[in-house]
Amino acid sequence: MKKLEQLVRPNILSLEPYHSARQEFKGSADIFLDANESPYNNPLNRYPDPLQLNLKQHIGAVKGVATQSIFLGNGSDEAIDLIFRVFCVPGCDNVVGFKPSYGMYEVCADINAVEYRKALLNPDFSLNPDNLLKLVNGRTKVIFLCSPNNPTGNSLDPSAVESILRQFDGIVVVDEAYADFSGAKPFRTRLAEFPNLIVLNTFSKAWSHAAIRLGMAFAAPAIIALLNKIKYPYNINSLTAQAALKAVKEPFKFGEWIRLILNERNNVMSAVRELRYCRNVFPTDSNFFLARFDNAERLYLYLKAQGIVVRNRSHEPLCEGCLRFTIGTPTENNRLVSALRCYQP
Ligand SMILES: *Cc1c(COP(=O)(O)O)cnc(C)c1O
């Protein structure tokens, strides 16, 4: 097994990070004259805690993860970008992922001038770990896995993920943005087993807070320290932290919403399965599902004309003819189903 230092970019390893005022002074004081803030407009005049300790303690309690194993970012997207910047030398290293999956991994790879090598999922959207591992070479630093996967909705077989975690001598990212909708055991509970594992979670989906832009990465403290080393000093603003704190104090509410969404999802899926012009409804573990139609393009435009926007995924590999439906409120879902039933193919 490679040491973490062998995976990290040399310039990041030797980097002297920025020291912010709030980091340099950690004790308690009455008068803060150290950060060139305004004394007026309390409390928004103050810089926030750069490491968000209080918020991490609350998140850690809900997620069952120690605070030193938590990184918070401006959406999961920040964590994804920082992972590239910590581990991948531009124009030299590569990462491996699969298709079809979440688009941000490849966009971040392109932005960072890092080659993104991708394997194709099986036609039933399951993952063959050997197909993925075949793409790994001496310059592969990170493997990106998404489970439940977007846009296909299915969870990966945990034994396939495990086999990659054990065989790959580098970082394995498991993006569990939709894990709260799934009955599968989340990989964030297995950090102790896998020192090379980074799990991504987000406030944007089951936690119903896409607007505040808060993503989480869970990993061994040594990996979290590297992400903290290169992040912007105050990457999580006070308003976001405050809204997130309020949310984690009422997990019951989100649990109720998840149950409601899953129940609705099963109803909508049954209704779609009944449509004459629907060829396939794919099993899902998420708050959305993929379905295949005779003429997806035309159906997409019809729904749009009805004021209903879904995601056209028909140009993604293995997703020919597929639209992706997110589950809305019961009223919204009823409108969708009525519109689908009225459609003349
Ligand atoms: C929606 C989504 C996210 C969330 O990204 P944020 O930046 O946290 O909003 C992450 N991964 C996947 C696969 C997603 O579908």
mmCIF file of N, CA and C in Angstrom, residues 107-181:
data_model
loop_
_atom_site.group_PDB
_atom_site.id
_atom_site.type_symbol
_atom_site.label_atom_id
_atom_site.label_comp_id
_atom_site.label_asym_id
_atom_site.label_seq_id
_atom_site.Cartn_x
_atom_site.Cartn_y
_atom_site.Cartn_z
ATOM 1 N N VAL A 107 -15.865 17.094 -15.646
ATOM 2 C CA VAL A 107 -15.657 18.540 -15.832
ATOM 3 C C VAL A 107 -14.493 19.010 -14.959
ATOM 4 N N CYS A 108 -14.470 18.561 -13.693
ATOM 5 C CA CYS A 108 -13.365 18.949 -12.800
ATOM 6 C C CYS A 108 -12.039 18.412 -13.331
ATOM 7 N N ALA A 109 -12.063 17.198 -13.888
ATOM 8 C CA ALA A 109 -10.836 16.640 -14.471
ATOM 9 C C ALA A 109 -10.369 17.541 -15.611
ATOM 10 N N ASP A 110 -11.304 17.930 -16.492
ATOM 11 C CA ASP A 110 -10.954 18.781 -17.634
ATOM 12 C C ASP A 110 -10.404 20.133 -17.168
ATOM 13 N N ILE A 111 -11.053 20.720 -16.167
ATOM 14 C CA ILE A 111 -10.599 22.035 -15.668
ATOM 15 C C ILE A 111 -9.174 21.924 -15.129
ATOM 16 N N ASN A 112 -8.888 20.794 -14.475
ATOM 17 C CA ASN A 112 -7.570 20.617 -13.865
ATOM 18 C C ASN A 112 -6.557 19.967 -14.809
ATOM 19 N N ALA A 113 -6.932 19.811 -16.078
ATOM 20 C CA ALA A 113 -6.046 19.182 -17.078
ATOM 21 C C ALA A 113 -5.578 17.805 -16.605
ATOM 22 N N VAL A 114 -6.545 17.025 -16.108
ATOM 23 C CA VAL A 114 -6.264 15.662 -15.653
ATOM 24 C C VAL A 114 -7.067 14.702 -16.531
ATOM 25 N N GLU A 115 -6.427 13.683 -17.046
ATOM 26 C CA GLU A 115 -7.114 12.729 -17.913
ATOM 27 C C GLU A 115 -8.173 11.961 -17.118
ATOM 28 N N TYR A 116 -9.391 11.867 -17.675
ATOM 29 C CA TYR A 116 -10.479 11.126 -17.030
ATOM 30 C C TYR A 116 -10.725 9.860 -17.838
ATOM 31 N N ARG A 117 -10.366 8.713 -17.284
ATOM 32 C CA ARG A 117 -10.555 7.445 -17.993
ATOM 33 C C ARG A 117 -11.835 6.807 -17.506
ATOM 34 N N LYS A 118 -12.685 6.369 -18.455
ATOM 35 C CA LYS A 118 -13.952 5.836 -17.972
ATOM 36 C C LYS A 118 -14.301 4.483 -18.566
ATOM 37 N N ALA A 119 -14.824 3.623 -17.702
ATOM 38 C CA ALA A 119 -15.339 2.315 -18.100
ATOM 39 C C ALA A 119 -16.839 2.457 -18.305
ATOM 40 N N LEU A 120 -17.410 1.563 -19.098
ATOM 41 C CA LEU A 120 -18.855 1.580 -19.302
ATOM 42 C C LEU A 120 -19.493 0.640 -18.276
ATOM 43 N N LEU A 121 -20.616 1.071 -17.673
ATOM 44 C CA LEU A 121 -21.369 0.160 -16.809
ATOM 45 C C LEU A 121 -21.942 -0.962 -17.673
ATOM 46 N N ASN A 122 -22.414 -2.028 -17.040
ATOM 47 C CA ASN A 122 -23.148 -3.065 -17.770
ATOM 48 C C ASN A 122 -24.497 -2.478 -18.202
ATOM 49 N N PRO A 123 -25.170 -3.091 -19.204
ATOM 50 C CA PRO A 123 -26.458 -2.548 -19.667
ATOM 51 C C PRO A 123 -27.511 -2.440 -18.557
ATOM 52 N N ASP A 124 -27.399 -3.261 -17.496
ATOM 53 C CA ASP A 124 -28.337 -3.120 -16.373
ATOM 54 C C ASP A 124 -27.823 -2.112 -15.343
ATOM 55 N N PHE A 125 -26.777 -1.359 -15.703
ATOM 56 C CA PHE A 125 -26.175 -0.298 -14.879
ATOM 57 C C PHE A 125 -25.404 -0.829 -13.681
ATOM 58 N N SER A 126 -25.142 -2.136 -13.648
ATOM 59 C CA SER A 126 -24.269 -2.654 -12.593
ATOM 60 C C SER A 126 -22.816 -2.426 -13.020
ATOM 61 N N LEU A 127 -21.908 -2.541 -12.041
ATOM 62 C CA LEU A 127 -20.500 -2.226 -12.288
ATOM 63 C C LEU A 127 -19.665 -3.500 -12.252
ATOM 64 N N ASN A 128 -18.854 -3.667 -13.286
ATOM 65 C CA ASN A 128 -17.875 -4.746 -13.284
ATOM 66 C C ASN A 128 -16.532 -4.159 -12.840
ATOM 67 N N PRO A 129 -16.095 -4.457 -11.597
ATOM 68 C CA PRO A 129 -14.888 -3.810 -11.066
ATOM 69 C C PRO A 129 -13.656 -4.054 -11.936
ATOM 70 N N ASP A 130 -13.592 -5.235 -12.575
ATOM 71 C CA ASP A 130 -12.404 -5.529 -13.392
ATOM 72 C C ASP A 130 -12.303 -4.601 -14.601
ATOM 73 N N ASN A 131 -13.462 -4.249 -15.197
ATOM 74 C CA ASN A 131 -13.446 -3.311 -16.323
ATOM 75 C C ASN A 131 -12.865 -1.961 -15.922
ATOM 76 N N LEU A 132 -13.189 -1.557 -14.697
ATOM 77 C CA LEU A 132 -12.705 -0.278 -14.183
ATOM 78 C C LEU A 132 -11.214 -0.371 -13.861
ATOM 79 N N LEU A 133 -10.836 -1.455 -13.181
ATOM 80 C CA LEU A 133 -9.439 -1.587 -12.729
ATOM 81 C C LEU A 133 -8.484 -1.766 -13.906
ATOM 82 N N LYS A 134 -9.013 -2.252 -15.047
ATOM 83 C CA LYS A 134 -8.185 -2.390 -16.252
ATOM 84 C C LYS A 134 -7.656 -1.037 -16.732
ATOM 85 N N LEU A 135 -8.375 0.043 -16.392
ATOM 86 C CA LEU A 135 -7.992 1.383 -16.864
ATOM 87 C C LEU A 135 -6.914 2.019 -15.989
ATOM 88 N N VAL A 136 -6.657 1.409 -14.832
ATOM 89 C CA VAL A 136 -5.696 1.972 -13.886
ATOM 90 C C VAL A 136 -4.274 1.751 -14.392
ATOM 91 N N ASN A 137 -3.451 2.800 -14.323
ATOM 92 C CA ASN A 137 -2.014 2.610 -14.562
ATOM 93 C C ASN A 137 -1.222 3.286 -13.442
ATOM 94 N N GLY A 138 0.069 3.371 -13.594
ATOM 95 C CA GLY A 138 0.929 3.926 -12.549
ATOM 96 C C GLY A 138 0.655 5.393 -12.236
ATOM 97 N N ARG A 139 -0.081 6.075 -13.128
ATOM 98 C CA ARG A 139 -0.359 7.507 -12.923
ATOM 99 C C ARG A 139 -1.786 7.741 -12.434
ATOM 100 N N THR A 140 -2.504 6.671 -12.096
ATOM 101 C CA THR A 140 -3.888 6.836 -11.627
ATOM 102 C C THR A 140 -3.887 7.137 -10.133
ATOM 103 N N LYS A 141 -4.430 8.288 -9.772
ATOM 104 C CA LYS A 141 -4.434 8.696 -8.375
ATOM 105 C C LYS A 141 -5.776 8.449 -7.693
ATOM 106 N N VAL A 142 -6.876 8.622 -8.432
ATOM 107 C CA VAL A 142 -8.199 8.588 -7.809
ATOM 108 C C VAL A 142 -9.161 7.782 -8.675
ATOM 109 N N ILE A 143 -10.055 7.018 -8.024
ATOM 110 C CA ILE A 143 -11.178 6.378 -8.707
ATOM 111 C C ILE A 143 -12.467 7.000 -8.157
ATOM 112 N N PHE A 144 -13.350 7.427 -9.060
ATOM 113 C CA PHE A 144 -14.627 8.010 -8.652
ATOM 114 C C PHE A 144 -15.759 7.004 -8.848
ATOM 115 N N LEU A 145 -16.484 6.725 -7.756
ATOM 116 C CA LEU A 145 -17.655 5.852 -7.817
ATOM 117 C C LEU A 145 -18.842 6.642 -7.277
ATOM 118 N N CYS A 146 -20.014 6.420 -7.830
ATOM 119 C CA CYS A 146 -21.202 7.149 -7.393
ATOM 120 C C CYS A 146 -22.272 6.117 -7.080
ATOM 121 N N SER A 147 -22.742 6.103 -5.820
ATOM 122 C CA SER A 147 -23.711 5.087 -5.419
ATOM 123 C C SER A 147 -24.617 5.606 -4.296
ATOM 124 N N PRO A 148 -25.936 5.643 -4.501
ATOM 125 C CA PRO A 148 -26.652 5.380 -5.743
ATOM 126 C C PRO A 148 -26.148 6.302 -6.857
ATOM 127 N N ASN A 149 -26.167 5.743 -8.077
ATOM 128 C CA ASN A 149 -25.565 6.471 -9.187
ATOM 129 C C ASN A 149 -26.564 7.427 -9.835
ATOM 130 N N ASN A 150 -26.058 8.575 -10.204
ATOM 131 C CA ASN A 150 -26.812 9.553 -10.979
ATOM 132 C C ASN A 150 -26.252 9.510 -12.400
ATOM 133 N N PRO A 151 -27.018 9.305 -13.451
ATOM 134 C CA PRO A 151 -28.473 9.399 -13.574
ATOM 135 C C PRO A 151 -29.211 8.062 -13.513
ATOM 136 N N THR A 152 -28.543 6.949 -13.225
ATOM 137 C CA THR A 152 -29.220 5.662 -13.371
ATOM 138 C C THR A 152 -30.067 5.307 -12.143
ATOM 139 N N GLY A 153 -29.733 5.834 -10.973
ATOM 140 C CA GLY A 153 -30.548 5.655 -9.777
ATOM 141 C C GLY A 153 -30.191 4.461 -8.907
ATOM 142 N N ASN A 154 -29.519 3.457 -9.503
ATOM 143 C CA ASN A 154 -29.233 2.220 -8.753
ATOM 144 C C ASN A 154 -28.029 2.376 -7.827
ATOM 145 N N SER A 155 -28.018 1.577 -6.758
ATOM 146 C CA SER A 155 -26.831 1.486 -5.899
ATOM 147 C C SER A 155 -25.865 0.498 -6.522
ATOM 148 N N LEU A 156 -24.584 0.725 -6.331
ATOM 149 C CA LEU A 156 -23.591 -0.261 -6.770
ATOM 150 C C LEU A 156 -23.577 -1.403 -5.770
ATOM 151 N N ASP A 157 -23.226 -2.573 -6.253
ATOM 152 C CA ASP A 157 -23.067 -3.727 -5.379
ATOM 153 C C ASP A 157 -21.919 -3.428 -4.399
ATOM 154 N N PRO A 158 -22.205 -3.463 -3.076
ATOM 155 C CA PRO A 158 -21.141 -3.112 -2.109
ATOM 156 C C PRO A 158 -19.888 -3.971 -2.279
ATOM 157 N N SER A 159 -20.054 -5.208 -2.730
ATOM 158 C CA SER A 159 -18.863 -6.051 -2.875
ATOM 159 C C SER A 159 -18.002 -5.583 -4.055
ATOM 160 N N ALA A 160 -18.629 -4.963 -5.073
ATOM 161 C CA ALA A 160 -17.848 -4.390 -6.182
ATOM 162 C C ALA A 160 -17.048 -3.187 -5.690
ATOM 163 N N VAL A 161 -17.679 -2.357 -4.863
ATOM 164 C CA VAL A 161 -16.996 -1.172 -4.317
ATOM 165 C C VAL A 161 -15.849 -1.620 -3.416
ATOM 166 N N GLU A 162 -16.130 -2.611 -2.569
ATOM 167 C CA GLU A 162 -15.112 -3.136 -1.666
ATOM 168 C C GLU A 162 -13.923 -3.675 -2.432
ATOM 169 N N SER A 163 -14.211 -4.396 -3.500
ATOM 170 C CA SER A 163 -13.133 -5.016 -4.250
ATOM 171 C C SER A 163 -12.228 -3.931 -4.860
ATOM 172 N N ILE A 164 -12.820 -2.804 -5.281
ATOM 173 C CA ILE A 164 -12.012 -1.697 -5.807
ATOM 174 C C ILE A 164 -11.214 -1.038 -4.678
ATOM 175 N N LEU A 165 -11.857 -0.843 -3.533
ATOM 176 C CA LEU A 165 -11.159 -0.250 -2.385
ATOM 177 C C LEU A 165 -9.940 -1.080 -1.971
ATOM 178 N N ARG A 166 -10.085 -2.403 -2.074
ATOM 179 C CA ARG A 166 -8.985 -3.275 -1.647
ATOM 180 C C ARG A 166 -7.903 -3.402 -2.704
ATOM 181 N N GLN A 167 -8.303 -3.401 -3.986
ATOM 182 C CA GLN A 167 -7.309 -3.659 -5.032
ATOM 183 C C GLN A 167 -6.575 -2.416 -5.512
ATOM 184 N N PHE A 168 -7.227 -1.248 -5.407
ATOM 185 C CA PHE A 168 -6.622 -0.049 -5.977
ATOM 186 C C PHE A 168 -5.709 0.630 -4.966
ATOM 187 N N ASP A 169 -4.480 0.893 -5.389
ATOM 188 C CA ASP A 169 -3.490 1.518 -4.523
ATOM 189 C C ASP A 169 -3.541 3.033 -4.695
ATOM 190 N N GLY A 170 -4.666 3.618 -4.336
ATOM 191 C CA GLY A 170 -4.848 5.063 -4.467
ATOM 192 C C GLY A 170 -6.140 5.440 -3.773
ATOM 193 N N ILE A 171 -6.624 6.647 -4.052
ATOM 194 C CA ILE A 171 -7.817 7.165 -3.381
ATOM 195 C C ILE A 171 -9.077 6.698 -4.104
ATOM 196 N N VAL A 172 -10.065 6.228 -3.342
ATOM 197 C CA VAL A 172 -11.359 5.859 -3.924
ATOM 198 C C VAL A 172 -12.429 6.784 -3.339
ATOM 199 N N VAL A 173 -13.064 7.558 -4.222
ATOM 200 C CA VAL A 173 -14.149 8.439 -3.802
ATOM 201 C C VAL A 173 -15.469 7.715 -4.033
ATOM 202 N N VAL A 174 -16.280 7.598 -2.983
ATOM 203 C CA VAL A 174 -17.628 7.040 -3.138
ATOM 204 C C VAL A 174 -18.612 8.179 -2.873
ATOM 205 N N ASP A 175 -19.248 8.647 -3.936
ATOM 206 C CA ASP A 175 -20.196 9.759 -3.840
ATOM 207 C C ASP A 175 -21.560 9.193 -3.440
ATOM 208 N N GLU A 176 -21.940 9.463 -2.192
ATOM 209 C CA GLU A 176 -23.212 8.954 -1.666
ATOM 210 C C GLU A 176 -24.219 10.083 -1.482
ATOM 211 N N ALA A 177 -24.310 10.951 -2.503
ATOM 212 C CA ALA A 177 -25.236 12.093 -2.447
ATOM 213 C C ALA A 177 -26.672 11.642 -2.176
ATOM 214 N N TYR A 178 -27.013 10.432 -2.644
ATOM 215 C CA TYR A 178 -28.400 9.948 -2.516
ATOM 216 C C TYR A 178 -28.547 8.842 -1.476
ATOM 217 N N ALA A 179 -27.525 8.614 -0.659
ATOM 218 C CA ALA A 179 -27.533 7.478 0.261
ATOM 219 C C ALA A 179 -28.720 7.514 1.227
ATOM 220 N N ASP A 180 -29.205 8.709 1.572
ATOM 221 C CA ASP A 180 -30.323 8.792 2.521
ATOM 222 C C ASP A 180 -31.611 8.205 1.964
ATOM 223 N N PHE A 181 -31.677 8.051 0.642
ATOM 224 C CA PHE A 181 -32.869 7.451 0.029
ATOM 225 C C PHE A 181 -32.751 5.938 -0.102
#
